[in-house]
Coordinates of C-alpha atoms and ligand atoms in Angstrom, one line a residue:
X1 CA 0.0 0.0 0.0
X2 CA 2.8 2.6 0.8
X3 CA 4.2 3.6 -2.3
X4 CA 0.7 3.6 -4.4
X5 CA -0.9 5.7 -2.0
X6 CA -3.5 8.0 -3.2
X7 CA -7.1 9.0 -2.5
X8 CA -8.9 10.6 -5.2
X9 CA -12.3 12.7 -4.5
X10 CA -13.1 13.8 -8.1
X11 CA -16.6 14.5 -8.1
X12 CA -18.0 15.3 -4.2
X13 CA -21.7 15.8 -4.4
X14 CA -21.5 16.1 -8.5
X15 CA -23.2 12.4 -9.4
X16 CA -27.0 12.5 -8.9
X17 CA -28.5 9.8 -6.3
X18 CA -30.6 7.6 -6.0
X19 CA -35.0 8.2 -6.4
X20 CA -34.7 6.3 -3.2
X21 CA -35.5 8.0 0.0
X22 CA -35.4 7.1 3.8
X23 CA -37.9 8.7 6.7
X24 CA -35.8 8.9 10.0
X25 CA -38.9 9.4 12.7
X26 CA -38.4 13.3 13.5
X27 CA -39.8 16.1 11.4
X28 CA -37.3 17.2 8.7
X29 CA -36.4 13.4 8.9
X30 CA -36.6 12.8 4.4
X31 CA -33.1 11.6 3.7
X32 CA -31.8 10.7 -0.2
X33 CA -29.5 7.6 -0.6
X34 CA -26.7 8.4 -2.1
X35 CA -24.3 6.7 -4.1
X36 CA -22.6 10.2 -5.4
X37 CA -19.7 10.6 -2.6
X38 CA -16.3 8.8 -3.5
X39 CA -16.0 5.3 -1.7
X40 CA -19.2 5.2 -0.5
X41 CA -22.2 3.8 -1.3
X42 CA -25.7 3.6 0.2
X43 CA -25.7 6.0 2.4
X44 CA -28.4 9.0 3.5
X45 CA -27.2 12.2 2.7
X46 CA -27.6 14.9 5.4
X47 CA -25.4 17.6 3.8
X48 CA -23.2 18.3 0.4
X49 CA -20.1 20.6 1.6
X50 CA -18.4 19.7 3.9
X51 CA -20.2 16.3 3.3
X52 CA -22.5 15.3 6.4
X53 CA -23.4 10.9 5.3
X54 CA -25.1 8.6 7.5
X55 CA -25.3 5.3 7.6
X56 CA -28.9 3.7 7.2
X57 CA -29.5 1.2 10.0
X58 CA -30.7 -2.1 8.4
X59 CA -26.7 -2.0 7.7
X60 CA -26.0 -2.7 11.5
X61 CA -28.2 -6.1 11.2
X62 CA -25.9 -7.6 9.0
X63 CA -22.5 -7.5 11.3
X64 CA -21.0 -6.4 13.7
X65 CA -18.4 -4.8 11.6
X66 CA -19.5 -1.5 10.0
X67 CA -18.7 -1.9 6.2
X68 CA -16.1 0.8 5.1
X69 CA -19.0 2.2 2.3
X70 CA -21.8 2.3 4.3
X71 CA -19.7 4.1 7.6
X72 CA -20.8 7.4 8.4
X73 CA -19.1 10.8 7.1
X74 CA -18.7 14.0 9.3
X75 CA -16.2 16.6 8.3
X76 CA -16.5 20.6 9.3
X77 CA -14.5 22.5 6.9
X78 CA -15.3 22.2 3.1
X79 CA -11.8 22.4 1.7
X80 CA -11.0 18.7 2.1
X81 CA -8.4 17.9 -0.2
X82 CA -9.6 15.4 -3.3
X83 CA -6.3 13.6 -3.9
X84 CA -3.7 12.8 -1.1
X85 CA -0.4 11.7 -2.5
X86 CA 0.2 8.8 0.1
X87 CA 4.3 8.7 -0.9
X88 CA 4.6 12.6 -0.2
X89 CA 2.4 12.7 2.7
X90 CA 3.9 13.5 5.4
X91 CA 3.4 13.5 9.9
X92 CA 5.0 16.4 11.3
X93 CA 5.6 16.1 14.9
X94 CA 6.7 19.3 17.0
X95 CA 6.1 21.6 19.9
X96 CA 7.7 20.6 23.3
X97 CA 9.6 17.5 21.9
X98 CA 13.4 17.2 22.2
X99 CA 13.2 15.0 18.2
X100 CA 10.7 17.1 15.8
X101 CA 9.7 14.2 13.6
X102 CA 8.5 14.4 9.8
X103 CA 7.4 10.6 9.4
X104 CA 6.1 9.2 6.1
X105 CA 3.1 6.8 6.1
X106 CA 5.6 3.8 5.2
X107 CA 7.9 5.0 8.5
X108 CA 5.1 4.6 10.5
X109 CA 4.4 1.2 9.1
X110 CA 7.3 -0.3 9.3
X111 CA 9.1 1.8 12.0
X112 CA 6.9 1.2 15.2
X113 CA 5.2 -1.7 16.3
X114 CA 1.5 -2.7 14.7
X115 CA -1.7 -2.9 16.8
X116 CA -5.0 -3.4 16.0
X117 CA -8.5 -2.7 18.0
X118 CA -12.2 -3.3 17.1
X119 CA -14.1 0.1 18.4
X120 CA -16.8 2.3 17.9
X121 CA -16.7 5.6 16.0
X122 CA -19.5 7.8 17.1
X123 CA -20.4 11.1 16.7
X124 CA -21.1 13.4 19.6
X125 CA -24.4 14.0 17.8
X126 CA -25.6 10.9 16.8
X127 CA -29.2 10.9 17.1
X128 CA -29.2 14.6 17.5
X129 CA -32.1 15.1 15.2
X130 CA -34.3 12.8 18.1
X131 CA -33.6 15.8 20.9
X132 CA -37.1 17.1 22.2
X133 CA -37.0 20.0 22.0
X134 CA -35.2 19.6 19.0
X135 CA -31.9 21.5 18.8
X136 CA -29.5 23.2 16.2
X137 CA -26.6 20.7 14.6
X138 CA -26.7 18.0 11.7
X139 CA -30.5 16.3 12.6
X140 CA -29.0 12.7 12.6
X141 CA -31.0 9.5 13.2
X142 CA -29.0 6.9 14.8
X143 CA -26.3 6.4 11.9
X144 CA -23.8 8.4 13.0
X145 CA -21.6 5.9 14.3
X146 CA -20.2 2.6 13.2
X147 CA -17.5 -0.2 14.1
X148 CA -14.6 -1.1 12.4
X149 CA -11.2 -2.8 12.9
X150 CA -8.4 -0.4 13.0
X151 CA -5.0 -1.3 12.2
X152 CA -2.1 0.9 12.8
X153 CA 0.6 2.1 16.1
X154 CA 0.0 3.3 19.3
X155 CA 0.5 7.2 19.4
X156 CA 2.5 6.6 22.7
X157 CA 5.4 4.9 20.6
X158 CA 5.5 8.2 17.8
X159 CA 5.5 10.6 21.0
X160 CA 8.0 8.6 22.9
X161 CA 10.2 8.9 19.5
X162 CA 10.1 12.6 19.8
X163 CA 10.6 13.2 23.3
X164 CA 8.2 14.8 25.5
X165 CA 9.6 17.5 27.0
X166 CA 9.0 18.0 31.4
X167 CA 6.5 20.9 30.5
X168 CA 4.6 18.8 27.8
X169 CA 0.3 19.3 29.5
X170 CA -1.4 18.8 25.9
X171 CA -0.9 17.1 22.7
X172 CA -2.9 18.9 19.7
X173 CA -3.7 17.2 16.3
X174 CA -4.8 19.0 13.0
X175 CA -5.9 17.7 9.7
X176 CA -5.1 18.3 5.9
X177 CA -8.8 20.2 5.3
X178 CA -9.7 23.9 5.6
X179 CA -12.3 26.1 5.8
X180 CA -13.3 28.8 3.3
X181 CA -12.3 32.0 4.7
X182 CA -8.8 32.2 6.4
X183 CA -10.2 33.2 9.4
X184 CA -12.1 30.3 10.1
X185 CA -10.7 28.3 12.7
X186 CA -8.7 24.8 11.6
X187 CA -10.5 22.5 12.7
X188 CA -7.9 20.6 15.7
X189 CA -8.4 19.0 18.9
X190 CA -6.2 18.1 21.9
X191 CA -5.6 15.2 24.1
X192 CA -3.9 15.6 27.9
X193 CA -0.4 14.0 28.0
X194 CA -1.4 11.4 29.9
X195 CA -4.6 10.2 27.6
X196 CA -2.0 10.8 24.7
X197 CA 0.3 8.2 26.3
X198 CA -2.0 6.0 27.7
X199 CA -1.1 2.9 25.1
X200 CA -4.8 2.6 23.6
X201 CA -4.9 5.4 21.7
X202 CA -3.5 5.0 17.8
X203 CA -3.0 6.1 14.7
X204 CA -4.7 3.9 12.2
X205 CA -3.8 3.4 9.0
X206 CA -6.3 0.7 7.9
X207 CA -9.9 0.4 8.3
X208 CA -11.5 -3.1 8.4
X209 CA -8.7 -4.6 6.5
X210 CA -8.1 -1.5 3.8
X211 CA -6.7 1.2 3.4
X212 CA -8.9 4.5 5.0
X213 CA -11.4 6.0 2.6
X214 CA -10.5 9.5 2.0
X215 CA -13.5 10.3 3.5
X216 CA -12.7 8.6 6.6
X217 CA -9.3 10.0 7.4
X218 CA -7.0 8.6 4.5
X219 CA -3.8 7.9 5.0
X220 CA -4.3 8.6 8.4
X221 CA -6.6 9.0 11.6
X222 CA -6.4 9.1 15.3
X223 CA -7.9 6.7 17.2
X224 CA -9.1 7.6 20.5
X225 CA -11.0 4.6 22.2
X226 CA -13.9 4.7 24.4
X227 CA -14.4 8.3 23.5
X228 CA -16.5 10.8 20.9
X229 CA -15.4 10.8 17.3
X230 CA -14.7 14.2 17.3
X231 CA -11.2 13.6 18.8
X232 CA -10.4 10.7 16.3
X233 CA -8.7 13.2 14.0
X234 CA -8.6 12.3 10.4
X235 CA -6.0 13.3 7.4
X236 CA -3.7 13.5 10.4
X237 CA -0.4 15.3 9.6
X238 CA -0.1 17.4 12.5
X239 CA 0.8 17.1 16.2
X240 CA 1.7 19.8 18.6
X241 CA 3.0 19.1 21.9
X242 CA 2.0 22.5 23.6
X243 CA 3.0 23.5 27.5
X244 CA -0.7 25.1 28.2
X245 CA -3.9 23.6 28.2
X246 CA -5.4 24.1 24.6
X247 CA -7.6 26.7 24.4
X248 CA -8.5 26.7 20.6
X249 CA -12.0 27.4 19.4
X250 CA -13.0 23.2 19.0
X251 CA -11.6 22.6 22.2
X252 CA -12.6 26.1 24.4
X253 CA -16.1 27.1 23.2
X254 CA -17.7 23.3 20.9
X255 CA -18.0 20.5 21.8
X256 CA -18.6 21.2 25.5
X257 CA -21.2 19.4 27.7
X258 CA -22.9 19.7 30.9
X259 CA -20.8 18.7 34.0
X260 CA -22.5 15.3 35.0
X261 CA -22.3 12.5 33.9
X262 CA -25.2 11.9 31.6
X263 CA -24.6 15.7 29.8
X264 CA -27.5 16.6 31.4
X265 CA -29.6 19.6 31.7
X266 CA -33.3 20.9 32.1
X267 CA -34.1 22.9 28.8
X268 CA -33.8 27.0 29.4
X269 CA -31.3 25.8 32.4
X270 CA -28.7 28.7 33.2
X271 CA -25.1 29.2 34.6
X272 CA -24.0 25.3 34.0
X273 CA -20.6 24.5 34.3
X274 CA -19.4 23.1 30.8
X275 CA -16.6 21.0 29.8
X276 CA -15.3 19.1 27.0
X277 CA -17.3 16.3 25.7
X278 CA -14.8 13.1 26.5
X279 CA -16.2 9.5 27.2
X280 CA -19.3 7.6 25.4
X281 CA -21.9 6.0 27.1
X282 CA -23.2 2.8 27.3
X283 CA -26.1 2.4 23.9
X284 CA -27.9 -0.6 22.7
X285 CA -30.5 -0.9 19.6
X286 CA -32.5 -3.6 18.1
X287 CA -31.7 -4.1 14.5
X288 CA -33.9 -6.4 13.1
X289 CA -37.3 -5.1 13.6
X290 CA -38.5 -1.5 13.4
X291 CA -41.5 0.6 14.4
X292 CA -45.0 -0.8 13.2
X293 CA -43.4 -3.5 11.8
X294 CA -46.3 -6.7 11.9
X295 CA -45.6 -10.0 13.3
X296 CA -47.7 -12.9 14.3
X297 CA -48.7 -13.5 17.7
X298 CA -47.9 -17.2 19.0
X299 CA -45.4 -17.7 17.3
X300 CA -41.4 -17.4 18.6
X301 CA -40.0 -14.1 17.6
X302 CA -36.1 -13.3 17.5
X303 CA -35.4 -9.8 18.9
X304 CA -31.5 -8.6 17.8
X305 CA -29.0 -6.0 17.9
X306 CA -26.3 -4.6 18.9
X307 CA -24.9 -3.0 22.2
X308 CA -22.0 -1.0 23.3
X309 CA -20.7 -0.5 26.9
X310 CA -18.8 3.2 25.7
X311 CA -15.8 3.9 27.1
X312 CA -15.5 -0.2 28.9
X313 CA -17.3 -3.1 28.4
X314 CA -20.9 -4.6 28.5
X315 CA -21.8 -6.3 31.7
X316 CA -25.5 -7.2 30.3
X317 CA -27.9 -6.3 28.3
X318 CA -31.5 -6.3 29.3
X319 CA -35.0 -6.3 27.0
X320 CA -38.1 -5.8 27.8
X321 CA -41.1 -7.3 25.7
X322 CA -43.8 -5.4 27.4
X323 CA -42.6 -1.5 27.6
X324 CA -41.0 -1.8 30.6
X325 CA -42.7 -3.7 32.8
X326 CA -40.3 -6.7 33.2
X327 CA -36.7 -7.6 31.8
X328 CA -35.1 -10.5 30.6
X329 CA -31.4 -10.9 30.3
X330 CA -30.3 -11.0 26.5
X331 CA -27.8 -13.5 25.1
X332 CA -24.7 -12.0 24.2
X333 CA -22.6 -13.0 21.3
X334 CA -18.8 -12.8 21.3
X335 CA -16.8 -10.3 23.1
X336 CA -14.7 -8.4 20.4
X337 CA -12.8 -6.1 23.2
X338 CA -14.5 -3.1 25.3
X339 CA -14.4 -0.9 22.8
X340 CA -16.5 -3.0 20.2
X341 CA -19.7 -3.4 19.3
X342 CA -21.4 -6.8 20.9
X343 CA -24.5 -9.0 19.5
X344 CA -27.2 -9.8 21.7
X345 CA -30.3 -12.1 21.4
X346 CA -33.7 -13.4 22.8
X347 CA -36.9 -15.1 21.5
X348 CA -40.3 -13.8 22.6
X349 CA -43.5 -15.3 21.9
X350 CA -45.9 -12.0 21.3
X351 CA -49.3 -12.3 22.2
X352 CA -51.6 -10.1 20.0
X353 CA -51.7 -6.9 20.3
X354 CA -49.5 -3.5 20.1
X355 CA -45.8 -4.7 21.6
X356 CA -43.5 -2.2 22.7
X357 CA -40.0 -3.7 23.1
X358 CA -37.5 -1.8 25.2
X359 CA -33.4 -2.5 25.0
X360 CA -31.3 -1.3 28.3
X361 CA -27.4 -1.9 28.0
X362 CA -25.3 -1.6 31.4
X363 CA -21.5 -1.3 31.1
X364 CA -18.7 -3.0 32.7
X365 CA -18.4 0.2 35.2
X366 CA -22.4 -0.3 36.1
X367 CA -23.6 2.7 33.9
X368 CA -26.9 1.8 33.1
X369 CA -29.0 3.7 29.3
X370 CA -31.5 6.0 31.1
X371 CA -35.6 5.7 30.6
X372 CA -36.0 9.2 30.2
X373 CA -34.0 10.6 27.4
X374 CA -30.6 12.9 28.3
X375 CA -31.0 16.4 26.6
X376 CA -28.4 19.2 26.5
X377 CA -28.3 22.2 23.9
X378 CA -25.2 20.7 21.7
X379 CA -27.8 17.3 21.1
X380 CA -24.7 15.6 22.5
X381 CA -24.4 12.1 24.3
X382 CA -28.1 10.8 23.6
X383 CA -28.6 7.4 25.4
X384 CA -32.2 6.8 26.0
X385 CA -33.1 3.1 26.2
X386 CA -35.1 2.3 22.7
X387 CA -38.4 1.3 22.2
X388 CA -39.6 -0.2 19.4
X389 CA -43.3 -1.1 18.8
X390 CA -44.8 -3.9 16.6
X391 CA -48.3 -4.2 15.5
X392 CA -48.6 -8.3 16.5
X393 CA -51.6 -10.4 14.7
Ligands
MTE401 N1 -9.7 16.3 10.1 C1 -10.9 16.1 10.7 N2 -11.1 15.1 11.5 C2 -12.3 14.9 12.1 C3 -13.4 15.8 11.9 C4 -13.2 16.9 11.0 O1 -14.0 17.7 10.7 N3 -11.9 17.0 10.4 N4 -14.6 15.6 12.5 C5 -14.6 14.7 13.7 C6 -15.9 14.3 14.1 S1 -16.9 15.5 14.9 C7 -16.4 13.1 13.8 S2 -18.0 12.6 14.3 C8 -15.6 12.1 13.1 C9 -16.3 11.4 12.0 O2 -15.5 10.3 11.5 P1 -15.9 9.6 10.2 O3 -16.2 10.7 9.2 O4 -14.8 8.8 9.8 O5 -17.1 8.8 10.4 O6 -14.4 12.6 12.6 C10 -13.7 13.5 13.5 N5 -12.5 13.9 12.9
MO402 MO1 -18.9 14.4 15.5

């Protein structure tokens, strides 16, 4: 892959889509499928430039491995570059470092050990566009995320290469993209020392087995496990090591949340202490029935999906086949590492009737999904146990 590295964007937005159109359940929901974005395929669009794609969520029935066309797109700035030259690329490494470092993508192949994880990439804002009252941001259904294998080094290993200097309190990473207007702020995000360090978090150069999409980060990402995508950096190429807490415009004034640990506020709430979004919560969905979906009573019925424990593990996933009322422990399939998604299954026999099936995931730390849906004014960190409710006959 090193040498013939290149990503090519020719035609962003130029192809028309596909007649075919999907209704996520919130006004404003009417999404096309697209096939028009490079590398991808089958996905709903939510916006042109920067590109804004979701994934549709039949696509999470089929694996627990998010297919690298079908994964969901979020980028900020509109001047994302349409070709990458993989050989010339370079990641420039500076600040307080005693080495500055310029390392090509084959350097970091070959130069420092390979690791590889199975984790979830979610958006801050997935299922923004599900927020009562409904708030400003891309209206996403529950797409925004997906799970993939990542292949690449631990950012540890590049920082212990360049040296971390004593006064070293923040590593900062920036991508290739821009915005329009000079003024606008590059979009870059920081990590403390320590996080930076930690072992877990990489830089990936593959993506379930290839190399990244452009869209996705191509030829390089940050990987930052356990928490919101909007530290996982893509088109990496810089790093800055800086001696005071980062107090750039993605870090100081987006991206915050309510201090607590659900994100949590009262609507019209004033005078809450904000801070930087960090660790995901425990989620889980059924995937292989949806809302008014008809299904014969009497007979044995398998409920499905997926679950996710957010920044650990799952310790169990519970389901409901009466709204609520009681709970039966799901089967769980096989454990792909904390940061994965999980399978989980159980057999119902509906009597007739409307059926309202709830999903509660609890993680490995005992964070349980709530009943009553989170809300904050970003649409951040939405964890609501589901419901979905069949028509049974
Ligand atoms: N360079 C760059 N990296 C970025 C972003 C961006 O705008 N530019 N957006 C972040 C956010 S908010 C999200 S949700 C994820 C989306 O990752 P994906 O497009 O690979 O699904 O990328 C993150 N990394
Ligand atoms: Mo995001």
């Amino acid at each position: 892959m090193a040498g013939g590295l290149a990503g090519s964007l020719t035609s962003i937005g130029a192809a028309a889509w596909s007649a075919e159109q999907v209704d996520l359940p919130f006004a404003g929901g009417q999404r096309d499928v697209t096939d028009a974005f490079p590398q991808k395929r089958g996905v709903l669009l939510l916006r042109t430039r920067p590109p804004l794609l979701e994934t549709p969520f039949p696509v999470f029935d089929k694996g627990i491995v998010t297919p690298n066309d079908q994964f969901f797109v979020r980028w900020h700035l509109p001047n994302i570059p349409n070709r990458i030259d993989g050989a010339a690329f370079r990641l420039n490494v500076h600040g307080a470092v005693a080495h500055e470092l310029s390392l090509s993508v084959n350097e970091l192949m070959t130069k420092f050990e390979q690791v590889q994880l199975i984790a979830v990439n979610q958006c801050s804002g997935n299922s923004r566009g599900l927020f009562s009252p409904r708030v400003a941001g891309g209206q996403w259904g529950n797409g925004a995320m997906g799970n993939a294998v990542w292949t690449g080094i631990r950012l540890r290993d590049v920082l212990a290469r360049a040296m971390l200097k004593a006064d070293a309190v923040a590593v900062r990473f920036r991508g290739l993209e821009t915005g329009v207007l000079p003024t606008t702020p590059l979009f870059m995000k920081s990590l403390q020392v320590d996080h930076a360090q930690d072992g877990e978090v990489m830089i990936a150069y593959a993506m379930n087995g290839e190399p990244l999409p452009l869209l996705n980060g191509f030829p390089i990402r940050l990987i930052v496990p356990g928490w919101y995508s909007t530290y996982w950096l893509k088109m990496l190429n810089d790093i800055d090591v800086l001696t005071q807490p980062d107090d750039n415009y993605w870090m100081a004034k987006a991206y915050l949340v309510p201090d607590n640990p659900q994100g949590n506020v009262e609507p019209g709430q004033k005078d809450v202490h904000m801070v930087p979004i960090s660790r995901m919560l425990p989620r889980s969905f059924v995937t292989n029935l949806h809302d008014d979906q008809h299904v014969r009573a009497g007979q044995a019925l398998t409920v499905r999906g997926i679950a996710f424990g957010g920044d650990t593990g799952l310790r169990e996933v519970r389901v409901s086949p009466d709204g609520g009322t009681s709970w039966h422990a799901a089967k769980l399939g096989a454990d792909h590492g904390k940061y994965s998604f999980r399978h989980w299954e159980v057999r119902l026999t509906p009597k007739a009737g409307p059926m309202t099936i709830k999903v509660k995931a609890t993680n490995s730390a005992g964070v349980t999904q709530p009943d009553v849906p989170n809300w904050n004014p970003g649409g951040y960190m939405r964890n609501v146990v589901e419901s979905t409710t069949l028509t049974v006959i």
